[in-house]
XYZ file of C-alpha atoms in Angstrom:
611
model
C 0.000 0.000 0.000
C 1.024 3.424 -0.829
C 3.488 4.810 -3.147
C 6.758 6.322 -2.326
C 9.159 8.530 -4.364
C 12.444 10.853 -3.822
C 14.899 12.500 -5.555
C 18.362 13.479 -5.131
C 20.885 15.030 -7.900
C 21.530 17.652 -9.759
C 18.173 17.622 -11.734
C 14.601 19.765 -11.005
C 13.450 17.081 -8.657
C 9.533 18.020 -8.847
C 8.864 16.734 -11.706
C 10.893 13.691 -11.374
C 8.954 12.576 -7.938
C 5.205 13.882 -9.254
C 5.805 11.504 -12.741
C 6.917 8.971 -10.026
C 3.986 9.432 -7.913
C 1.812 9.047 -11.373
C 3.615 5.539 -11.766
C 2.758 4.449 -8.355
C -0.390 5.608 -8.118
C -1.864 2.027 -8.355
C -0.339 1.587 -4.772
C -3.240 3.992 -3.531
C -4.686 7.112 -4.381
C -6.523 8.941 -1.269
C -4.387 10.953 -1.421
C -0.860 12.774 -2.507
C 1.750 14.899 -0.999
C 5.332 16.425 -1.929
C 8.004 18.059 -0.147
C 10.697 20.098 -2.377
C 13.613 21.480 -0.647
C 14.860 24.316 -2.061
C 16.215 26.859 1.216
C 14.128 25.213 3.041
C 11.339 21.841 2.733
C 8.163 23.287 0.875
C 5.520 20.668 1.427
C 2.179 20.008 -1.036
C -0.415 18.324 -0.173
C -3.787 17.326 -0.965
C -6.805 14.850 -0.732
C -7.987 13.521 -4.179
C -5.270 11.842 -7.184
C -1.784 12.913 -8.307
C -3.187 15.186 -11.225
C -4.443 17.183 -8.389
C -1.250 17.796 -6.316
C -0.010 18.178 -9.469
C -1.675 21.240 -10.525
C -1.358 22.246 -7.185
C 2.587 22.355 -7.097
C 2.526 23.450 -10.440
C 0.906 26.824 -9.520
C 3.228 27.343 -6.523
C 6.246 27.913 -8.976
C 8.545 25.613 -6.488
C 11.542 23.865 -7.415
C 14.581 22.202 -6.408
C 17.023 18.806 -6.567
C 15.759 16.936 -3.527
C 12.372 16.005 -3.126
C 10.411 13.394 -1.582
C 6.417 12.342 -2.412
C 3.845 9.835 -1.474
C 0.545 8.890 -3.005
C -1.605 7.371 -0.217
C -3.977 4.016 0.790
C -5.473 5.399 4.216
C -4.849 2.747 7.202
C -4.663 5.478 9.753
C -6.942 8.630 9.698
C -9.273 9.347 6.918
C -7.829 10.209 3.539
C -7.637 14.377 3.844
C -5.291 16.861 3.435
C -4.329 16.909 6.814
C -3.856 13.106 7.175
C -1.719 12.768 3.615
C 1.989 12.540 3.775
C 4.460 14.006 3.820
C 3.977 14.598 7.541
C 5.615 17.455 9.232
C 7.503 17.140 12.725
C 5.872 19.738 15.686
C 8.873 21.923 14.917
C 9.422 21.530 11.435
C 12.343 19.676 11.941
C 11.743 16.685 9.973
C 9.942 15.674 6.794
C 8.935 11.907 6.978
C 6.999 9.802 4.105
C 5.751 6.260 5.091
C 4.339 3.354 3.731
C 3.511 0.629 6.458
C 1.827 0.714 9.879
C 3.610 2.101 13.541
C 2.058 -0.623 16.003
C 2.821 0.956 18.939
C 2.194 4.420 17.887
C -0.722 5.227 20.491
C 2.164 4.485 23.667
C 4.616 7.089 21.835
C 2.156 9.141 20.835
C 1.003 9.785 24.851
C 4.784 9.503 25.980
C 5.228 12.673 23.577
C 1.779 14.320 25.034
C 3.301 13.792 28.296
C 6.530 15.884 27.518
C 4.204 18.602 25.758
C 4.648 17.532 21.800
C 1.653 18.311 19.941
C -0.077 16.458 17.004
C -2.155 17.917 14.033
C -3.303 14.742 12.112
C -4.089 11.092 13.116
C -1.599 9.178 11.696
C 1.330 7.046 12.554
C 3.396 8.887 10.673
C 3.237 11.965 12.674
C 4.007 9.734 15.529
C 7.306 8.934 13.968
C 7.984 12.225 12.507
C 7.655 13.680 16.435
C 9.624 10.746 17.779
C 12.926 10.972 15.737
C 12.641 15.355 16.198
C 11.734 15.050 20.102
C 15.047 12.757 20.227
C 17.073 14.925 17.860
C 16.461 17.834 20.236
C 16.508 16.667 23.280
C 19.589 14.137 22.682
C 21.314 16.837 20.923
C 21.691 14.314 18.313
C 22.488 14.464 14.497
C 19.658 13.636 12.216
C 21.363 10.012 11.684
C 21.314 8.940 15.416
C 18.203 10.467 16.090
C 16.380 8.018 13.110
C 18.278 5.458 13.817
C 17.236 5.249 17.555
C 13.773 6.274 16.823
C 13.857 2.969 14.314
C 14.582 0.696 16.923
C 11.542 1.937 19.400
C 9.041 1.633 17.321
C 6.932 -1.752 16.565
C 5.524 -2.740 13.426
C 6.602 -2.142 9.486
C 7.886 0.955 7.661
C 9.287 1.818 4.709
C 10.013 5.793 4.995
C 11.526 8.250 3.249
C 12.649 11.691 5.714
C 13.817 14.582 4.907
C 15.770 17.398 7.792
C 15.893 21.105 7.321
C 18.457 21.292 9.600
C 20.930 19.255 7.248
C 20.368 20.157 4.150
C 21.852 17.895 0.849
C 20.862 14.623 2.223
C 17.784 12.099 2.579
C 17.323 8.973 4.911
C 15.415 5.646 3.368
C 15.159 2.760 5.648
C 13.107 -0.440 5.550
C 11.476 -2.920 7.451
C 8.461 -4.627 5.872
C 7.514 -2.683 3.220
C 9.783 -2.099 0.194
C 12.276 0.351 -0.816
C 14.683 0.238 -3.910
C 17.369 2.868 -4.700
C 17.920 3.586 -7.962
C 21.720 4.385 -8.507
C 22.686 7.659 -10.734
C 25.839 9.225 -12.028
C 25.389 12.181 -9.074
C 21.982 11.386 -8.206
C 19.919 8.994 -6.672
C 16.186 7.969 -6.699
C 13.930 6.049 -4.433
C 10.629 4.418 -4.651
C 8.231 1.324 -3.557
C 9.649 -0.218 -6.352
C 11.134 -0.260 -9.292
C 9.021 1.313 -12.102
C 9.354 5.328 -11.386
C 13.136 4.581 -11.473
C 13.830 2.653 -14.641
C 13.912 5.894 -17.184
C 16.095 7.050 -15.425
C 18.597 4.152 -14.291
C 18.437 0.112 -14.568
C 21.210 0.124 -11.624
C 18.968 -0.390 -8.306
C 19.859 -1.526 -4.166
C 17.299 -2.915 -2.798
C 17.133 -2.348 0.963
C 17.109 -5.161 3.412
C 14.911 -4.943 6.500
C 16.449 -3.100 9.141
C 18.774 -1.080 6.742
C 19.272 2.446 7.038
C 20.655 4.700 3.602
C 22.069 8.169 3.951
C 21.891 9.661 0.653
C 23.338 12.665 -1.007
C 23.779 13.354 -4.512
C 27.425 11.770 -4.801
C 27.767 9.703 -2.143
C 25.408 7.028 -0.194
C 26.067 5.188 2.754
C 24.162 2.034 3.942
C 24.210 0.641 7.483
C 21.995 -1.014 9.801
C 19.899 0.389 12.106
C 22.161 -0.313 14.589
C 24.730 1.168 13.197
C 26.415 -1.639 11.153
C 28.241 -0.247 7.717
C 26.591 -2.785 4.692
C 28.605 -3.010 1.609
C 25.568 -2.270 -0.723
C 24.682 -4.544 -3.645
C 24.111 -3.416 -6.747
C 21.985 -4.914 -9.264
C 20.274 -4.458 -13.056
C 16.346 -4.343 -12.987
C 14.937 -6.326 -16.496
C 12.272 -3.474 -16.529
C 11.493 -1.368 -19.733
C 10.302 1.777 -19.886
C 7.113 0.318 -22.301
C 6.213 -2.000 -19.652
C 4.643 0.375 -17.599
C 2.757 2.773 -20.232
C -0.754 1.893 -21.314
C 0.412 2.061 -25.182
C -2.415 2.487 -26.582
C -4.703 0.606 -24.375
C -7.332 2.626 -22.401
C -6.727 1.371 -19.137
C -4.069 -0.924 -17.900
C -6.139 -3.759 -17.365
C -7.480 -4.227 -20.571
C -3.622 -4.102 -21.697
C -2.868 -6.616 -18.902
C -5.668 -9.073 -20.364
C -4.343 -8.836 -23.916
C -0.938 -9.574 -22.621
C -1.295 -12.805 -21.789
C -0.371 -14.674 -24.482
C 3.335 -12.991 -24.369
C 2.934 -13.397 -20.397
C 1.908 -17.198 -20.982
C 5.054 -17.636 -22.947
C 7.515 -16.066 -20.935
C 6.304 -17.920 -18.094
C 7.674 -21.035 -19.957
C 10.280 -20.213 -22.474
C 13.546 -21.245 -21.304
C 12.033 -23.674 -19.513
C 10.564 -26.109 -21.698
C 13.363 -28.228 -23.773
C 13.777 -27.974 -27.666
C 12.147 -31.728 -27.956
C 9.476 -30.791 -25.763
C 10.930 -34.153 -23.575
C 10.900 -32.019 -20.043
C 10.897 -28.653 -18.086
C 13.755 -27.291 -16.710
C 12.640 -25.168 -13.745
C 16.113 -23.686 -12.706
C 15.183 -21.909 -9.291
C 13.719 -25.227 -8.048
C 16.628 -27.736 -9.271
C 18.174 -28.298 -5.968
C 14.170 -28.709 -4.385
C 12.383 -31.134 -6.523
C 14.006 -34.135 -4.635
C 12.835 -32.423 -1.656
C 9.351 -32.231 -3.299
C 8.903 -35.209 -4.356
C 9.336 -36.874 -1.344
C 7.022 -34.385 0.184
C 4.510 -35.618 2.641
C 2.541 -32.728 2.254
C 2.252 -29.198 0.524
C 0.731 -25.979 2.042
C 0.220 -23.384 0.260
C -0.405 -19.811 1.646
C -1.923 -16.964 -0.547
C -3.966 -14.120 -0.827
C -6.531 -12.718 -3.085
C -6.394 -14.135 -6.287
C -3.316 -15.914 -5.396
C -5.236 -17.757 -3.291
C -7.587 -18.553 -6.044
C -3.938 -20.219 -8.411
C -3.516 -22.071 -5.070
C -6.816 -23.578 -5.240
C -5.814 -24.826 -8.682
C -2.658 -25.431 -7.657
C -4.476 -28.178 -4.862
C -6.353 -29.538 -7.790
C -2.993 -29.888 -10.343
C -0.505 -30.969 -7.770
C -2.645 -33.847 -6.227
C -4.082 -35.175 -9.596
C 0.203 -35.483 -11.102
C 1.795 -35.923 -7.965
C -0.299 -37.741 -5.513
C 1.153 -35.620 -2.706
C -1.753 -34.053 -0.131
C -2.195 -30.159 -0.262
C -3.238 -27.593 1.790
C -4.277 -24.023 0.580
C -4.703 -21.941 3.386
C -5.078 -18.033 3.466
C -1.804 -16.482 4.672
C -3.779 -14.261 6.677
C -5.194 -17.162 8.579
C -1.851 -18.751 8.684
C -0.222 -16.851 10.376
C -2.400 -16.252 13.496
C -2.814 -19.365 14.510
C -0.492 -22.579 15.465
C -0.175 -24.442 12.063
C 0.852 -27.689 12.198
C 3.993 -28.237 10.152
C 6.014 -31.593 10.455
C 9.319 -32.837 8.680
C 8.729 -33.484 5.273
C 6.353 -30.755 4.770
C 6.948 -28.206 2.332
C 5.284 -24.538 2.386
C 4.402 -22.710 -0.836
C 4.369 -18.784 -1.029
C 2.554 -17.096 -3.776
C 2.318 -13.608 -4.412
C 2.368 -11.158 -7.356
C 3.888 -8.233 -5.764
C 6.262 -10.537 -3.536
C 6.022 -7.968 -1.095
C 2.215 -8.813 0.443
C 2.926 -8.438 3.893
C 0.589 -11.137 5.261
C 2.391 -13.980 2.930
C 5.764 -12.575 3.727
C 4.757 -13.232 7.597
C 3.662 -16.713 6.890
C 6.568 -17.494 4.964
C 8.453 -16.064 8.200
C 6.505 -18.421 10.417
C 7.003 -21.362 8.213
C 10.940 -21.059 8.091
C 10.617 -20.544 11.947
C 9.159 -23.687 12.346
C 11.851 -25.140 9.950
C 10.049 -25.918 6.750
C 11.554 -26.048 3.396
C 10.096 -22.616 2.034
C 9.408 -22.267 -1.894
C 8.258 -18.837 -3.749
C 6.195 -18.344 -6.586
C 6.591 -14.624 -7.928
C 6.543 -11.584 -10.397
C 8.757 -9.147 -9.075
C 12.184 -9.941 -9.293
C 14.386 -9.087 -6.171
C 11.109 -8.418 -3.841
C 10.968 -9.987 -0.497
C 9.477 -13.276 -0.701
C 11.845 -14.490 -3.592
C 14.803 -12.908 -1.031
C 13.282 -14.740 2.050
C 12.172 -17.962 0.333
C 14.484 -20.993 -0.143
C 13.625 -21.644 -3.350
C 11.120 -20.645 -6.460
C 9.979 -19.706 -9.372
C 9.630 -16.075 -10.635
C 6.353 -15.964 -13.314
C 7.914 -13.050 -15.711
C 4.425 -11.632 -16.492
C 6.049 -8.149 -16.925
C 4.427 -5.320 -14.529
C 1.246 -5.468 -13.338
C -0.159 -1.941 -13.243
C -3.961 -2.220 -12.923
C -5.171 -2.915 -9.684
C -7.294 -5.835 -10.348
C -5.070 -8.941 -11.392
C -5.332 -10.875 -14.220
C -2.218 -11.290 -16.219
C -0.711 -13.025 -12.313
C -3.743 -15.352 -12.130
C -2.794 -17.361 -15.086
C 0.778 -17.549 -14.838
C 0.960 -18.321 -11.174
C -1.356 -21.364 -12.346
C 1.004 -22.014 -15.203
C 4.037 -22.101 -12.719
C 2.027 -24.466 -10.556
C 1.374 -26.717 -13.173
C 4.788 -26.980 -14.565
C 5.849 -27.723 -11.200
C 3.301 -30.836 -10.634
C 4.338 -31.970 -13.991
C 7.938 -31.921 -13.119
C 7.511 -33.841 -9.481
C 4.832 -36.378 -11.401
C 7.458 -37.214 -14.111
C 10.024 -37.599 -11.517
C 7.890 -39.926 -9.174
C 7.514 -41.770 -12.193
C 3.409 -40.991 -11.949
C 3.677 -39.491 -15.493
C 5.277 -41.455 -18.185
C 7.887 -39.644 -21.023
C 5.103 -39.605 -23.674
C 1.958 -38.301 -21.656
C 4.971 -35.657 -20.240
C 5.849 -34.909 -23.896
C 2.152 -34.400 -24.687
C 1.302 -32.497 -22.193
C 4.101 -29.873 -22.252
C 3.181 -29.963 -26.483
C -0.562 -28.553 -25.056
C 1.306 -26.304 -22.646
C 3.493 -24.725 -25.461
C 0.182 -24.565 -27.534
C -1.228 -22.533 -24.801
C -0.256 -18.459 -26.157
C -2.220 -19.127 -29.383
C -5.202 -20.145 -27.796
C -5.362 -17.510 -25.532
C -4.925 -15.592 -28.206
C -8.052 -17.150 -29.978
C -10.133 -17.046 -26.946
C -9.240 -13.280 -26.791
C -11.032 -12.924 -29.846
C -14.575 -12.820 -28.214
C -13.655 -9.237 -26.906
C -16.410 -7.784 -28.763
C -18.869 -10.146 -28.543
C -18.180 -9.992 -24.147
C -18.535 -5.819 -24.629
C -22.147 -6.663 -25.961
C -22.975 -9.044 -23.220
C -21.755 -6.638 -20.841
C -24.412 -3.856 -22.125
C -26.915 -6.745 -20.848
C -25.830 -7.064 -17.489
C -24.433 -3.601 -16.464
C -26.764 -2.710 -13.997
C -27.224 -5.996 -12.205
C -27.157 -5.910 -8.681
C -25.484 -9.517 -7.778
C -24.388 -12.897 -9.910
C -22.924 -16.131 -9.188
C -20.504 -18.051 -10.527
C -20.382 -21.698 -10.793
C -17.722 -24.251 -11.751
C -16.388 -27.908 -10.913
C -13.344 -29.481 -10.670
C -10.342 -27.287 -11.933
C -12.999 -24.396 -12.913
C -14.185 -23.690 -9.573
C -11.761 -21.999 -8.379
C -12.133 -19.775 -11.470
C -15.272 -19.299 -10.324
C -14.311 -17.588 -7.392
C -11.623 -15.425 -9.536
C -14.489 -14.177 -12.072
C -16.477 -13.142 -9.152
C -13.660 -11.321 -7.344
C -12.773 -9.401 -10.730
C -16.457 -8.215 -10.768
C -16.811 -6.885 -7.549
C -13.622 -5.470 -7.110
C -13.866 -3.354 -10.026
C -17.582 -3.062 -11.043
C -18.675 -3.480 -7.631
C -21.000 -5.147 -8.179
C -21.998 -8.322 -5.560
C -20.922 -11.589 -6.722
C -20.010 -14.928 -5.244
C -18.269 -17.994 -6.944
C -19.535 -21.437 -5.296
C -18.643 -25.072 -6.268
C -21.254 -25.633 -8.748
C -22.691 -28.652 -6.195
C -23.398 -26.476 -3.468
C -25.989 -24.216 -4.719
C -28.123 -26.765 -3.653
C -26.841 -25.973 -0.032
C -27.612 -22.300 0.391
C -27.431 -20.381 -2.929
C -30.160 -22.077 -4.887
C -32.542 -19.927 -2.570
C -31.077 -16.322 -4.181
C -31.858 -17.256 -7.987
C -34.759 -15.811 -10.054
C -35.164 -14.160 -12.858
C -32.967 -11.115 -12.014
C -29.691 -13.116 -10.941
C -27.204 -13.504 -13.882
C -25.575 -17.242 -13.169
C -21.984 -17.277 -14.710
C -21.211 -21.106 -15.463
C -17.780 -22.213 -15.912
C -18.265 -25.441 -18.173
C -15.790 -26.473 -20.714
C -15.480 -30.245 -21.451
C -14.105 -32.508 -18.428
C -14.960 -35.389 -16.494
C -18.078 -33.178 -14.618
C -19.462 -31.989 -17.625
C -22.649 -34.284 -17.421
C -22.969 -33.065 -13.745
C -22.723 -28.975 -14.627
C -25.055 -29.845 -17.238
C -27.500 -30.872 -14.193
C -26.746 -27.436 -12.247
C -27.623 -25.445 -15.222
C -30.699 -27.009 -15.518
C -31.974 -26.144 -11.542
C -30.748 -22.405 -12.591
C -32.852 -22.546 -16.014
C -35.898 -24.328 -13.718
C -36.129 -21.016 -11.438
C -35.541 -18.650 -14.368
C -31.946 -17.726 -13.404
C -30.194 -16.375 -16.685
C -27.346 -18.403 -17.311
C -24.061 -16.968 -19.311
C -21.905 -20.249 -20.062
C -18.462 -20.299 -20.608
C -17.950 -23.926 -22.767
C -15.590 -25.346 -24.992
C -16.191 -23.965 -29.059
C -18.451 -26.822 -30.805
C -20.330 -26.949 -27.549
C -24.083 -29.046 -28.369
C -25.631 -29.288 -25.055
C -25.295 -26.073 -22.669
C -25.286 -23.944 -25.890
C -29.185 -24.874 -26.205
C -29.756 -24.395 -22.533
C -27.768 -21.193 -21.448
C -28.793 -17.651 -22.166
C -25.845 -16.766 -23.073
C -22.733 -18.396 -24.257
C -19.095 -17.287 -25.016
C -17.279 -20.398 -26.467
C -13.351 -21.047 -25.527
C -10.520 -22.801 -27.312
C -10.689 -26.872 -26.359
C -7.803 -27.791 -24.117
C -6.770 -29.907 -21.697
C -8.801 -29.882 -18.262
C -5.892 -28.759 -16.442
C -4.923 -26.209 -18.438
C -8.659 -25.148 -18.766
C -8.391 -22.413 -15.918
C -6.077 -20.642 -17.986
C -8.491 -20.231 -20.863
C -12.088 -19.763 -19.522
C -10.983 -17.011 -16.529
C -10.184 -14.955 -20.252
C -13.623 -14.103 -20.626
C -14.697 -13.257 -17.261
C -11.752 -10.853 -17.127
C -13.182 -9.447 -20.341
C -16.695 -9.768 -18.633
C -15.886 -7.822 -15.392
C -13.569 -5.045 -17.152
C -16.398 -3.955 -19.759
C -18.814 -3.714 -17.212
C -17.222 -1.719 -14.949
C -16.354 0.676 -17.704
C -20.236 0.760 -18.616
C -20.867 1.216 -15.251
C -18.133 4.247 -15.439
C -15.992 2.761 -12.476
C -12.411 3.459 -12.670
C -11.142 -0.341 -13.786
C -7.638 0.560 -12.640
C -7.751 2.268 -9.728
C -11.266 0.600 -7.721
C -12.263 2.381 -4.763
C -10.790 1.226 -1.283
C -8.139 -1.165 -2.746
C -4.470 -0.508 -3.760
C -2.436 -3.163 -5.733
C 0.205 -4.401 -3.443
C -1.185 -5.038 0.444
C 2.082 -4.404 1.938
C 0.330 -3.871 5.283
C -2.407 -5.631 7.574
């Protein structure tokens, strides 16, 4: 959550950190603030989008080469002026932007009360702000001690950026929890959340550690602990182009995201399937799959529509590999006493690699001394640094709030990994692993294909834009698609929707369906077919409109459904990959009918890097 950006160099800096703040804007938009130093910190803010502070700054004339900004997801006080970063120490000391969440701020926050500090907003941040000044000046402390001792008082995660007027030509970035990469300049430095306000600028990045502390100037940065132990920082090249992270064309980010997936299909597998199509070589797990194999159980631990890869993950892994699995949400996970025993092996997936929830679980696991494996995007984030293991999905960035693009590779990386420990444990034999990796590398071109009912889903969305709820149904491999169609709807439409096993409508949902309720049925050809076929018929029986997803040349639900919006054929485990194409498709026109903004839904940001 939230977006952090600062500058230091030679260069106008406020243009630099507002384009930055545009790029990170996905990580929340409450609300946005700036603080350019030119004699002295000028500080910006406002409640509303970036365009705002923009024209806001703009009018104010300001510049300089340091400056530091923040685009906000409200945890603590309501998004308002008053509440947006950067806050402002009592004396004016200090200028402090934060992503992440001060447990303990309410104890420091009356110890400061008590010694006559004063607080204008309700955040954390303030909190910390008045912490490190009330040490500064009562310690008579340089800027450096005074963070670094106020770091090591207070509980919970941060990722700040802080700025003092009383030593001008430097910033401070530290870490713990919540991300912060450096990107490295010839006299100039920039920081962010991550890596894509930095790259048109510099591909050379440091990404902090937890507990690291960087004092930056414009030629020179030092890196240390927070307890004072000089790092020798590490240097590395971000794979990130400039064209990644522009819509090109596209009007939103999603829809670009959705049409990406046949490139983000293949580059989840290329290099990794062999020139005979004979086996997968899955480099970051080499030294694991014995490991795996041998496995007497998997857990996986997710969130969002991670979670919903897991599920097929469950599905894939126990059909090829015959080894139990667990899907649990890492939020759960980690608050209670999970049982892990030797030979169990824990699973971490997560777009961002930096959701703070799966990050703890994969903390708790290794504590408890399981073999820890990653799937991610984001190269160099904190679960692939923290895991002992993994995968990395190379889906390119994923701007758009709402993931879609991460949904099918995550499931792509699970499935090349069950193929690989069902070959090995001799489950899958070399010519159904040849054919199946053929269908895998046949995979871009029918997404491509199923992309093709674009226009046909806009008109289908004209017919349900003002519904009030749906379901979504599936069996088998295609529930848990289910539940990902319904999560793209109402996260960005928001609308209410709800994706059930297709069996237990008869339990509970059955009782919401009449002639109102659009029913989304997940039902391409597989071993439940003649059983969906049943379901569709209750929904028909109390006049529930039915919009089928099923396999092109489809005879039997075509006649019954309302609707239907035919897919490539495939095999069933590869069939999540295909039909959750046209329920992205489904959800993104109809938010756009329903004038929602697809890329930036209300409440949510993209990467929950706090609780």
């Amino acid at each position: 959550m939230c977006g952090i950006v600062g500058y230091i160099g030679s260069q106008p800096a406020r243009d630099i950190v507002v384009n930055g703040l545009k790029r990170l804007e996905y990580r929340g938009y409450d609300s946005a603030g700036i603080a350019i130093y030119d004699t002295e910190p000028h500080v910006f803010k406002c409640k509303g989008r970036v365009r705002d502070l923009e024209e806001l700054v703009l009018k104010a004339g300001v510049d300089g080469n340091i400056a530091i900004g923040h685009t906000r997801w409200a945890t603590h006080g309501e998004p308002n002026e008053v509440n947006a970063h950067p806050q402002i120490s009592y004396k004016s000391t200090f200028v402090v932007v934060h992503n992440g969440i001060i447990e303990n701020y309410t104890r420091i926050k009356r110890h400061l009360e008590g010694r006559g500090v004063e607080f204008s907003s309700q955040t954390d941040t303030e909190v910390l702000a008045n912490l490190i000044e009330h040490l500064y000046l009562e310690g008579d402390l340089t800027a450096e001690q005074a963070i670094m001792l106020a770091l090591n008082k207070v509980e919970g995660t941060y990722g700040v950026v802080i700025m003092c007027s009383r030593e001008p030509g430097k910033l401070f970035a530290a870490r713990k929890g919540s991300p912060l990469v450096i990107g490295v300049g010839e006299g100039e430095s920039f920081i962010a959340s991550d890596a894509t306000p930095i790259v048109e600028y510099t591909q050379r990045v440091i990404y902090l550690n937890d507990d690291d502390l960087a004092i930056i100037k414009a030629d020179e940065m030092i890196l240390k602990t927070i307890r004072n132990k000089p790092i020798t920082p590490e240097v590395k090249e971000v794979d990130l182009k400039i064209g990644e992270i522009d819509k090109e064309g596209y009007p939103h980010f999603m829809l670009k995201e959705i049409f990406e997936q046949p490139r983000a299909i293949h580059d989840t597998f290329r290099g990794r399937v062999l020139p005979d199509h004979s086996g997968l070589r899955l480099g970051g797990l080499f030294n694991s799959f014995e490991a795996m194999s041998k496995a007497d159980r998997i857990l996986i631990v997710a969130c969002g529509t991670s979670y919903h890869a897991a599920l097929v993950g469950e599905y894939v892994i126990e059909e090829y590999c015959r080894i139990p699995v667990e899907v649990e949400y890492a939020s759960e996970f980690r608050y209670r006493n999970p049982v892990i025993k030797k030979g169990d092996i824990v699973l971490a997936i997560s777009q961002s690699g930096e959701t703070a929830d799966t990050l703890a679980a994969v903390r708790l696991a290794k504590e408890k001394g399981a073999m820890v494996l990653g799937i991610c995007n984001v190269v160099g984030s904190s679960i692939p640094r923290e895991t002992n293991a993994g995968v990395y999905t190379h889906a390119g960035p994923e701007i758009g709030v709402a993931s879609t693009k991460a949904f099918t590779t995550q499931v792509l990386a699970l499935v090349m990994m069950a193929f690989e420990i069902g070959f090995r444990k001799a489950l899958i034999d070399q010519a159904r692993y040849t054919s199946l990796i053929e269908e895998l590398v046949a995979l871009p071109g029918k997404i491509e294909k199923a992309l093709t009912v674009n226009d046909a889903i806009l008109e289908l969305a004209k017919y349900y834009q003002s519904s009030e709820n749906a379901i979504y149904l599936g069996r088998g491999y295609l529930f848990p698609v289910a539940m990902e169609g319904a999560l793209k709807l109402k996260e960005i439409s928001y609308i209410h929707a709800e994706g059930y096993p297709a069996a237990e409508m008869k339990h509970g949902p059955i009782a919401l369906i009449d002639e109102n309720m659009p029913v989304v049925v997940v039902a391409t050809k597989e071993n439940t077919y003649d059983k969906i076929v049943s379901n569709i018929q209750e929904v028909k029986a109390r006049k529930g409109k039915v919009i089928a997803i099923v396999t092109e040349g489809d005879q039997v639900i075509s006649k019954m459904a309302d609707h239907v919006v035919e897919v490539p054929d495939t095999l069933p485990v590869f069939a999540p990959v295909i039909t959750v194409i046209p329920l992205q498709l489904l959800s993104y026109h109809i938010a756009v009918l329903r004038g929602c903004d697809v890329d930036q839904p209300r409440n949510l940001a993209k990467s929950v890097t706090v609780e």
